[in-house]
């Protein structure tokens, strides 16, 4: 019964409003009903909004420098097999690659080094022997020179002593060259051994930092191939208590971003929680997508509770300016609205104004000083206005007039101030 009565009342009000609208004198202009919003009190913040991605501050990509099959994983600080989210220390084993081939290469290099050392010893012995032969030949040649060619020494023997001396000298030079060659071969074999031992050490994939494993990209039995590029096996974050947000900022806004600027952001994982950070760096390597140029801004922030996880999407606001905490706030729409055909009087020329309704319900201009705006509200300073006072933001359509009439309101009367309760 109550519902029926209510419907009748609403229909009667709407009908009355329509009757009044249609039955007014034809030459009489229809009165104007205004949309009004009450002034509020608070803080307006001018910001640049963008969306970024949370990244670990120090992210280490650990790869393999050799080719081989993954045979086993290491253990983390808790003694568990290294996996996602494992906490590891610097130098800790993450994985082991099959080392049979690399051990064989070390053995071959060791044998080659031993062989070249033996060659060096042989060459040095040859030098000793050649030196002795040269001294003997030198003495024989000296005696032959003293005797000369005659009855005691034939020309043939004289030439033989000379040839023996020259051959012994040449042979000594050859053996000395063999010593130098053996030394070079030893250096080469030593380098090959060091290379083989280094490759063998690469079979153990070690953590280069203290951190936490963000990503494990291989499985046991998988073969990794190191050719022109190093294959990535693990991503290790050095410290998740320090994180960054990489934010692409449009070129039209980048001029207002400064290093050290305050940043506020939220993430969908914690919609009721707000976080703060600061601009750490503006990267100069801009990117272009669909003819839109953007710069990546690095925002640094602390993450002591490790609530913020890598790769979460952050809704970022770069703070450009803020009003006083208890500033008088007006809708931006109120500062843009003007009555149709309104011409400012001389005393209001060049000034910003908003409009309120006077006692007759007509718009009355009030000069204001505009402050910081967040694109929805703007801080203002105006004499005679306070929180709760209604300001005009626009005019109502006939349909909106009927809806206001149906709700039991007279849209043609000035709206009373709506002061806040203390």
Short mmCIF file of C-alpha atoms in Angstrom, two decimals:
data_model
loop_
_atom_site.label_atom_id
_atom_site.label_comp_id
_atom_site.label_asym_id
_atom_site.label_seq_id
_atom_site.Cartn_x
_atom_site.Cartn_y
_atom_site.Cartn_z
CA UNK A 1 0.00 0.00 0.00
CA UNK A 2 2.81 2.38 0.90
CA UNK A 3 4.54 1.61 -2.40
CA UNK A 4 1.40 2.51 -4.36
CA UNK A 5 1.01 5.79 -2.47
CA UNK A 6 4.65 6.67 -3.16
CA UNK A 7 4.24 5.99 -6.90
CA UNK A 8 1.15 8.21 -6.98
CA UNK A 9 3.02 11.05 -5.23
CA UNK A 10 5.93 10.84 -7.69
CA UNK A 11 3.62 10.79 -10.73
CA UNK A 12 1.70 13.76 -9.35
CA UNK A 13 4.90 15.73 -8.83
CA UNK A 14 6.17 14.94 -12.32
CA UNK A 15 2.79 15.75 -13.81
CA UNK A 16 2.67 19.03 -11.93
CA UNK A 17 6.10 19.99 -13.17
CA UNK A 18 5.20 19.15 -16.76
CA UNK A 19 1.87 21.04 -16.46
CA UNK A 20 3.67 24.08 -15.11
CA UNK A 21 6.26 23.91 -17.94
CA UNK A 22 3.60 23.64 -20.65
CA UNK A 23 1.08 26.10 -19.15
CA UNK A 24 3.48 29.01 -18.64
CA UNK A 25 2.72 32.10 -20.80
CA UNK A 26 4.05 31.60 -24.32
CA UNK A 27 6.02 34.83 -24.32
CA UNK A 28 7.63 34.13 -20.95
CA UNK A 29 11.20 32.74 -21.01
CA UNK A 30 11.61 29.47 -19.21
CA UNK A 31 13.44 29.90 -15.91
CA UNK A 32 16.89 28.34 -15.73
CA UNK A 33 17.69 25.68 -13.17
CA UNK A 34 21.32 25.36 -12.14
CA UNK A 35 23.51 22.45 -11.15
CA UNK A 36 25.33 23.22 -7.94
CA UNK A 37 28.07 21.55 -5.94
CA UNK A 38 29.09 22.38 -2.39
CA UNK A 39 32.60 23.66 -1.74
CA UNK A 40 34.75 21.28 0.27
CA UNK A 41 37.90 21.51 2.32
CA UNK A 42 41.03 19.43 1.84
CA UNK A 43 44.23 19.17 -0.18
CA UNK A 44 44.55 19.27 -3.97
CA UNK A 45 47.56 17.58 -5.55
CA UNK A 46 48.78 18.18 -9.08
CA UNK A 47 50.25 15.00 -10.50
CA UNK A 48 51.36 13.23 -13.64
CA UNK A 49 49.94 9.72 -13.78
CA UNK A 50 51.53 6.77 -15.49
CA UNK A 51 51.84 3.00 -15.21
CA UNK A 52 55.11 1.19 -14.53
CA UNK A 53 56.56 -2.18 -13.60
CA UNK A 54 58.26 -3.08 -10.32
CA UNK A 55 61.81 -4.36 -10.87
CA UNK A 56 64.50 -5.58 -8.44
CA UNK A 57 67.11 -2.88 -7.93
CA UNK A 58 70.00 -5.28 -8.67
CA UNK A 59 69.09 -8.20 -10.91
CA UNK A 60 71.92 -10.56 -11.88
CA UNK A 61 71.57 -12.79 -14.94
CA UNK A 62 73.72 -15.87 -14.27
CA UNK A 63 74.59 -17.88 -17.38
CA UNK A 64 76.85 -20.65 -18.67
CA UNK A 65 80.11 -20.07 -20.54
CA UNK A 66 80.38 -23.66 -21.75
CA UNK A 67 78.17 -26.18 -23.52
CA UNK A 68 76.91 -29.26 -21.74
CA UNK A 69 74.11 -31.07 -20.00
CA UNK A 70 72.74 -30.00 -16.61
CA UNK A 71 73.51 -32.90 -14.29
CA UNK A 72 72.38 -31.57 -10.89
CA UNK A 73 71.32 -28.50 -8.94
CA UNK A 74 73.06 -27.15 -5.86
CA UNK A 75 71.48 -26.43 -2.49
CA UNK A 76 70.37 -23.11 -1.00
CA UNK A 77 71.08 -21.73 2.48
CA UNK A 78 68.38 -24.02 3.92
CA UNK A 79 69.89 -27.13 2.35
CA UNK A 80 67.15 -27.48 -0.26
CA UNK A 81 67.66 -27.95 -3.98
CA UNK A 82 68.02 -24.61 -5.72
CA UNK A 83 64.69 -23.56 -7.19
CA UNK A 84 62.43 -20.52 -7.49
CA UNK A 85 62.64 -18.25 -4.41
CA UNK A 86 65.75 -20.02 -3.07
CA UNK A 87 67.98 -17.81 -0.93
CA UNK A 88 71.62 -18.22 -1.94
CA UNK A 89 75.00 -16.82 -0.92
CA UNK A 90 77.83 -15.58 -3.08
CA UNK A 91 79.91 -18.50 -4.38
CA UNK A 92 77.19 -21.05 -3.64
CA UNK A 93 76.67 -23.84 -6.21
CA UNK A 94 73.51 -23.34 -8.26
CA UNK A 95 73.94 -26.10 -10.86
CA UNK A 96 76.55 -28.50 -12.27
CA UNK A 97 77.16 -29.19 -15.96
CA UNK A 98 78.47 -32.58 -17.15
CA UNK A 99 82.26 -32.31 -16.74
CA UNK A 100 83.52 -35.58 -18.30
CA UNK A 101 84.67 -33.93 -21.53
CA UNK A 102 86.28 -31.03 -19.73
CA UNK A 103 88.16 -33.33 -17.32
CA UNK A 104 89.50 -35.21 -20.33
CA UNK A 105 90.68 -31.93 -21.86
CA UNK A 106 92.52 -31.12 -18.64
CA UNK A 107 94.22 -34.54 -18.70
CA UNK A 108 95.27 -34.06 -22.32
CA UNK A 109 96.61 -30.58 -21.55
CA UNK A 110 98.55 -31.91 -18.58
CA UNK A 111 100.09 -34.66 -20.74
CA UNK A 112 101.00 -32.15 -23.45
CA UNK A 113 102.67 -29.92 -20.90
CA UNK A 114 104.66 -32.85 -19.49
CA UNK A 115 105.73 -33.83 -23.03
CA UNK A 116 106.94 -30.32 -23.86
CA UNK A 117 108.87 -30.18 -20.59
CA UNK A 118 110.58 -33.44 -21.54
CA UNK A 119 111.41 -31.97 -24.94
CA UNK A 120 112.94 -28.99 -23.20
CA UNK A 121 115.10 -31.24 -21.02
CA UNK A 122 116.24 -33.15 -24.10
CA UNK A 123 117.03 -29.93 -25.93
CA UNK A 124 119.05 -28.66 -22.95
CA UNK A 125 121.02 -31.94 -22.90
CA UNK A 126 121.68 -31.53 -26.60
CA UNK A 127 123.01 -28.04 -25.91
CA UNK A 128 125.41 -29.43 -23.30
CA UNK A 129 126.57 -32.14 -25.70
CA UNK A 130 126.87 -29.68 -28.57
CA UNK A 131 128.89 -27.31 -26.41
CA UNK A 132 131.37 -30.07 -25.59
CA UNK A 133 131.64 -31.08 -29.25
CA UNK A 134 132.21 -27.48 -30.24
CA UNK A 135 135.04 -27.09 -27.72
CA UNK A 136 136.75 -30.23 -28.97
CA UNK A 137 136.39 -29.15 -32.58
CA UNK A 138 137.63 -25.68 -31.64
CA UNK A 139 140.81 -27.11 -30.07
CA UNK A 140 141.47 -29.41 -33.05
CA UNK A 141 140.98 -26.52 -35.44
CA UNK A 142 143.34 -24.34 -33.39
CA UNK A 143 146.11 -26.97 -33.55
CA UNK A 144 145.61 -27.43 -37.25
CA UNK A 145 145.99 -23.70 -37.75
CA UNK A 146 149.28 -23.71 -35.82
CA UNK A 147 150.72 -26.59 -37.82
CA UNK A 148 149.47 -25.38 -41.15
CA UNK A 149 149.47 -27.44 -44.31
CA UNK A 150 152.78 -29.32 -44.75
CA UNK A 151 154.55 -32.62 -44.13
CA UNK A 152 152.86 -33.06 -40.72
CA UNK A 153 149.30 -32.08 -41.86
CA UNK A 154 147.81 -32.65 -45.26
CA UNK A 155 145.43 -30.21 -46.88
CA UNK A 156 142.64 -32.76 -46.58
CA UNK A 157 143.04 -33.11 -42.82
CA UNK A 158 143.36 -29.35 -42.44
CA UNK A 159 140.02 -28.87 -44.21
CA UNK A 160 138.42 -31.64 -42.19
CA UNK A 161 139.31 -29.93 -38.87
CA UNK A 162 137.91 -26.65 -40.15
CA UNK A 163 134.66 -28.30 -41.29
CA UNK A 164 134.29 -30.15 -38.00
CA UNK A 165 134.59 -26.88 -36.10
CA UNK A 166 132.03 -25.09 -38.25
CA UNK A 167 129.57 -28.02 -38.10
CA UNK A 168 129.87 -28.20 -34.29
CA UNK A 169 129.15 -24.48 -34.02
CA UNK A 170 126.08 -24.79 -36.29
CA UNK A 171 124.82 -27.84 -34.38
CA UNK A 172 125.06 -25.89 -31.12
CA UNK A 173 123.01 -23.07 -32.60
CA UNK A 174 120.37 -25.62 -33.69
CA UNK A 175 120.13 -27.17 -30.24
CA UNK A 176 119.85 -23.71 -28.65
CA UNK A 177 116.96 -22.94 -31.04
CA UNK A 178 115.37 -26.23 -30.01
CA UNK A 179 115.54 -25.05 -26.40
CA UNK A 180 113.75 -21.81 -27.32
CA UNK A 181 111.15 -23.82 -29.26
CA UNK A 182 110.61 -26.13 -26.29
CA UNK A 183 110.14 -23.11 -24.00
CA UNK A 184 107.51 -21.69 -26.37
CA UNK A 185 105.79 -25.07 -26.53
CA UNK A 186 105.73 -25.20 -22.72
CA UNK A 187 104.14 -21.73 -22.56
CA UNK A 188 101.53 -22.82 -25.10
CA UNK A 189 100.84 -26.07 -23.25
CA UNK A 190 100.59 -24.17 -19.96
CA UNK A 191 98.02 -21.80 -21.49
CA UNK A 192 96.03 -24.74 -22.88
CA UNK A 193 96.07 -26.37 -19.44
CA UNK A 194 94.86 -23.17 -17.76
CA UNK A 195 92.11 -22.85 -20.36
CA UNK A 196 91.05 -26.46 -19.85
CA UNK A 197 91.06 -26.03 -16.07
CA UNK A 198 89.04 -22.83 -16.38
CA UNK A 199 86.48 -24.55 -18.62
CA UNK A 200 86.30 -27.36 -16.09
CA UNK A 201 85.59 -24.81 -13.34
CA UNK A 202 82.78 -23.38 -15.48
CA UNK A 203 80.97 -26.69 -15.06
CA UNK A 204 80.02 -25.44 -11.59
CA UNK A 205 77.51 -22.59 -11.95
CA UNK A 206 78.05 -20.39 -8.90
CA UNK A 207 76.05 -17.47 -7.54
CA UNK A 208 77.92 -14.20 -7.95
CA UNK A 209 75.95 -12.38 -5.23
CA UNK A 210 73.94 -12.90 -2.07
CA UNK A 211 70.30 -12.89 -3.11
CA UNK A 212 67.15 -14.75 -4.00
CA UNK A 213 66.47 -16.77 -7.14
CA UNK A 214 63.76 -15.00 -9.15
CA UNK A 215 63.79 -17.38 -12.10
CA UNK A 216 65.26 -20.83 -12.82
CA UNK A 217 65.38 -21.33 -16.57
CA UNK A 218 66.81 -24.85 -16.90
CA UNK A 219 65.99 -28.38 -15.77
CA UNK A 220 68.15 -31.41 -15.02
CA UNK A 221 68.99 -33.20 -18.25
CA UNK A 222 68.67 -30.08 -20.35
CA UNK A 223 71.60 -29.19 -22.60
CA UNK A 224 72.78 -25.60 -22.59
CA UNK A 225 74.68 -24.28 -25.60
CA UNK A 226 77.16 -21.46 -25.24
CA UNK A 227 78.03 -20.07 -28.65
CA UNK A 228 77.80 -16.41 -29.65
CA UNK A 229 75.77 -15.51 -26.56
CA UNK A 230 75.75 -16.75 -22.99
CA UNK A 231 72.63 -18.80 -22.19
CA UNK A 232 70.76 -17.52 -19.13
CA UNK A 233 70.25 -20.12 -16.41
CA UNK A 234 69.20 -18.17 -13.30
CA UNK A 235 67.97 -14.68 -12.42
CA UNK A 236 69.08 -13.68 -8.93
CA UNK A 237 67.82 -10.53 -7.21
CA UNK A 238 70.44 -9.06 -4.94
CA UNK A 239 68.06 -7.44 -2.43
CA UNK A 240 64.26 -7.27 -2.60
CA UNK A 241 64.20 -4.73 0.23
CA UNK A 242 65.31 -2.18 -2.37
CA UNK A 243 63.24 -2.06 -5.55
CA UNK A 244 62.70 0.16 -8.56
CA UNK A 245 59.71 1.04 -10.71
CA UNK A 246 60.39 1.51 -14.40
CA UNK A 247 57.82 4.02 -15.64
CA UNK A 248 57.45 5.07 -19.30
CA UNK A 249 56.61 8.80 -19.37
CA UNK A 250 55.31 10.63 -22.43
CA UNK A 251 57.63 13.24 -23.95
CA UNK A 252 54.98 15.91 -23.29
CA UNK A 253 55.30 15.33 -19.52
CA UNK A 254 58.98 14.42 -19.13
CA UNK A 255 59.99 18.10 -18.72
CA UNK A 256 58.17 18.24 -15.37
CA UNK A 257 59.89 15.15 -13.96
CA UNK A 258 62.98 15.85 -11.83
CA UNK A 259 65.45 13.62 -9.98
CA UNK A 260 64.51 13.45 -6.30
CA UNK A 261 60.84 14.24 -6.98
CA UNK A 262 58.24 12.62 -4.70
CA UNK A 263 56.27 9.74 -6.19
CA UNK A 264 53.18 7.96 -4.88
CA UNK A 265 51.95 4.67 -6.24
CA UNK A 266 49.59 1.77 -5.67
CA UNK A 267 49.49 -1.81 -6.86
CA UNK A 268 46.43 -3.94 -7.55
CA UNK A 269 47.69 -6.58 -5.09
CA UNK A 270 47.19 -4.07 -2.22
CA UNK A 271 44.50 -1.66 -3.49
CA UNK A 272 43.96 -0.01 -0.08
CA UNK A 273 47.64 0.68 0.55
CA UNK A 274 49.63 3.62 -0.81
CA UNK A 275 53.42 3.59 -1.24
CA UNK A 276 55.97 6.35 -1.69
CA UNK A 277 59.21 6.65 -3.62
CA UNK A 278 61.46 9.17 -5.33
CA UNK A 279 62.65 9.67 -8.88
CA UNK A 280 66.12 8.14 -9.07
CA UNK A 281 67.07 8.56 -12.73
CA UNK A 282 65.65 9.57 -16.10
CA UNK A 283 67.03 7.36 -18.84
CA UNK A 284 68.02 9.17 -22.01
CA UNK A 285 67.49 6.25 -24.40
CA UNK A 286 63.95 7.15 -25.45
CA UNK A 287 61.75 4.67 -27.28
CA UNK A 288 59.13 5.28 -29.95
CA UNK A 289 55.93 3.26 -30.31
CA UNK A 290 53.29 4.28 -32.87
CA UNK A 291 55.01 7.67 -33.21
CA UNK A 292 54.77 8.25 -29.44
CA UNK A 293 58.09 8.99 -27.73
CA UNK A 294 58.50 7.88 -24.13
CA UNK A 295 61.33 8.04 -21.61
CA UNK A 296 61.86 5.46 -18.87
CA UNK A 297 61.91 6.99 -15.39
CA UNK A 298 63.42 4.91 -12.58
CA UNK A 299 61.59 5.34 -9.27
CA UNK A 300 63.39 3.99 -6.20
CA UNK A 301 61.61 2.91 -3.04
CA UNK A 302 62.20 0.82 0.07
CA UNK A 303 60.45 -2.51 0.47
CA UNK A 304 61.31 -3.50 4.06
CA UNK A 305 58.45 -5.99 4.40
CA UNK A 306 59.00 -7.34 0.86
CA UNK A 307 55.31 -6.83 0.13
CA UNK A 308 56.05 -5.54 -3.35
CA UNK A 309 56.94 -8.42 -5.63
CA UNK A 310 58.95 -8.14 -8.84
CA UNK A 311 56.97 -7.36 -12.01
CA UNK A 312 53.82 -6.08 -10.28
CA UNK A 313 52.11 -3.26 -12.17
CA UNK A 314 52.34 0.05 -10.31
CA UNK A 315 49.92 2.96 -10.78
CA UNK A 316 52.29 5.88 -10.36
CA UNK A 317 51.61 9.56 -9.58
CA UNK A 318 54.50 12.02 -9.86
CA UNK A 319 53.76 14.82 -7.39
CA UNK A 320 54.23 18.24 -9.05
CA UNK A 321 52.54 20.55 -6.51
CA UNK A 322 50.21 20.44 -3.48
CA UNK A 323 47.87 22.94 -1.89
CA UNK A 324 47.58 23.62 1.81
CA UNK A 325 46.09 20.66 3.73
CA UNK A 326 42.86 22.56 4.58
CA UNK A 327 42.43 24.54 1.38
CA UNK A 328 38.99 25.53 0.09
CA UNK A 329 38.26 23.26 -2.88
CA UNK A 330 35.91 23.95 -5.77
CA UNK A 331 34.99 21.74 -8.72
CA UNK A 332 37.06 22.60 -11.80
CA UNK A 333 33.76 22.72 -13.71
CA UNK A 334 32.63 25.66 -11.53
CA UNK A 335 35.66 27.74 -12.63
CA UNK A 336 34.87 27.12 -16.31
CA UNK A 337 31.12 27.77 -16.33
CA UNK A 338 29.74 31.17 -17.31
CA UNK A 339 26.10 32.23 -17.86
CA UNK A 340 25.16 32.44 -21.52
CA UNK A 341 25.97 35.93 -22.86
CA UNK A 342 27.59 37.02 -19.61
CA UNK A 343 29.98 39.97 -19.93
CA UNK A 344 32.29 40.64 -16.97
CA UNK A 345 31.96 44.10 -15.40
CA UNK A 346 34.98 46.34 -15.36
CA UNK A 347 36.03 45.37 -11.83
CA UNK A 348 36.10 41.65 -12.80
CA UNK A 349 37.89 41.89 -16.13
CA UNK A 350 40.92 39.57 -16.29
CA UNK A 351 39.96 37.85 -13.03
CA UNK A 352 38.88 34.28 -12.38
CA UNK A 353 35.32 33.96 -11.10
CA UNK A 354 32.88 31.34 -9.95
CA UNK A 355 29.13 31.78 -9.70
CA UNK A 356 26.73 31.33 -6.80
CA UNK A 357 22.98 31.94 -6.70
CA UNK A 358 21.69 35.17 -5.16
CA UNK A 359 18.43 35.54 -3.22
CA UNK A 360 16.43 35.47 -6.46
CA UNK A 361 18.18 32.35 -7.68
CA UNK A 362 20.21 34.25 -10.28
CA UNK A 363 23.95 33.70 -10.88
CA UNK A 364 26.24 36.09 -9.04
CA UNK A 365 29.93 36.25 -9.90
CA UNK A 366 32.46 35.93 -7.09
CA UNK A 367 36.15 36.69 -7.82
CA UNK A 368 38.50 33.92 -6.80
CA UNK A 369 42.23 33.17 -6.84
CA UNK A 370 42.95 29.75 -8.28
CA UNK A 371 45.62 27.51 -6.80
CA UNK A 372 46.72 23.90 -7.28
CA UNK A 373 44.38 21.68 -9.27
CA UNK A 374 44.13 17.91 -9.57
CA UNK A 375 41.96 18.25 -12.73
CA UNK A 376 38.82 17.51 -10.69
CA UNK A 377 39.08 20.01 -7.85
CA UNK A 378 40.99 23.25 -7.56
CA UNK A 379 42.13 25.14 -4.46
CA UNK A 380 40.60 28.63 -4.36
CA UNK A 381 40.73 31.74 -2.24
CA UNK A 382 37.53 33.81 -2.22
CA UNK A 383 36.02 36.31 0.20
CA UNK A 384 32.65 35.33 1.62
CA UNK A 385 32.81 31.68 0.62
CA UNK A 386 33.50 28.70 2.81
CA UNK A 387 33.12 24.92 2.95
CA UNK A 388 29.55 23.85 2.18
CA UNK A 389 28.63 26.90 0.06
CA UNK A 390 27.03 25.88 -3.24
CA UNK A 391 28.65 27.00 -6.49
CA UNK A 392 27.17 26.63 -9.98
CA UNK A 393 28.73 24.06 -12.31
CA UNK A 394 26.17 24.14 -15.14
CA UNK A 395 22.51 24.25 -16.11
CA UNK A 396 19.91 21.50 -15.90
CA UNK A 397 18.20 19.98 -18.90
CA UNK A 398 14.38 19.67 -18.87
CA UNK A 399 14.71 16.00 -18.03
CA UNK A 400 16.96 16.81 -15.07
CA UNK A 401 14.41 19.43 -13.95
CA UNK A 402 11.65 16.81 -14.02
CA UNK A 403 13.85 14.38 -12.05
CA UNK A 404 14.59 17.04 -9.43
CA UNK A 405 10.88 17.89 -9.20
CA UNK A 406 10.03 14.21 -8.82
CA UNK A 407 12.50 14.00 -5.96
CA UNK A 408 10.61 16.78 -4.20
CA UNK A 409 13.15 19.52 -4.85
CA UNK A 410 12.55 22.89 -6.44
CA UNK A 411 15.45 23.33 -8.88
CA UNK A 412 14.61 27.00 -9.45
CA UNK A 413 15.33 28.12 -5.89
CA UNK A 414 18.85 29.08 -4.73
CA UNK A 415 20.59 26.23 -2.98
CA UNK A 416 21.25 26.85 0.72
CA UNK A 417 24.82 26.38 2.03
CA UNK A 418 25.50 22.90 3.36
CA UNK A 419 27.87 23.47 6.24
CA UNK A 420 29.82 20.53 7.54
CA UNK A 421 28.93 19.26 10.96
CA UNK A 422 31.62 19.58 13.55
#
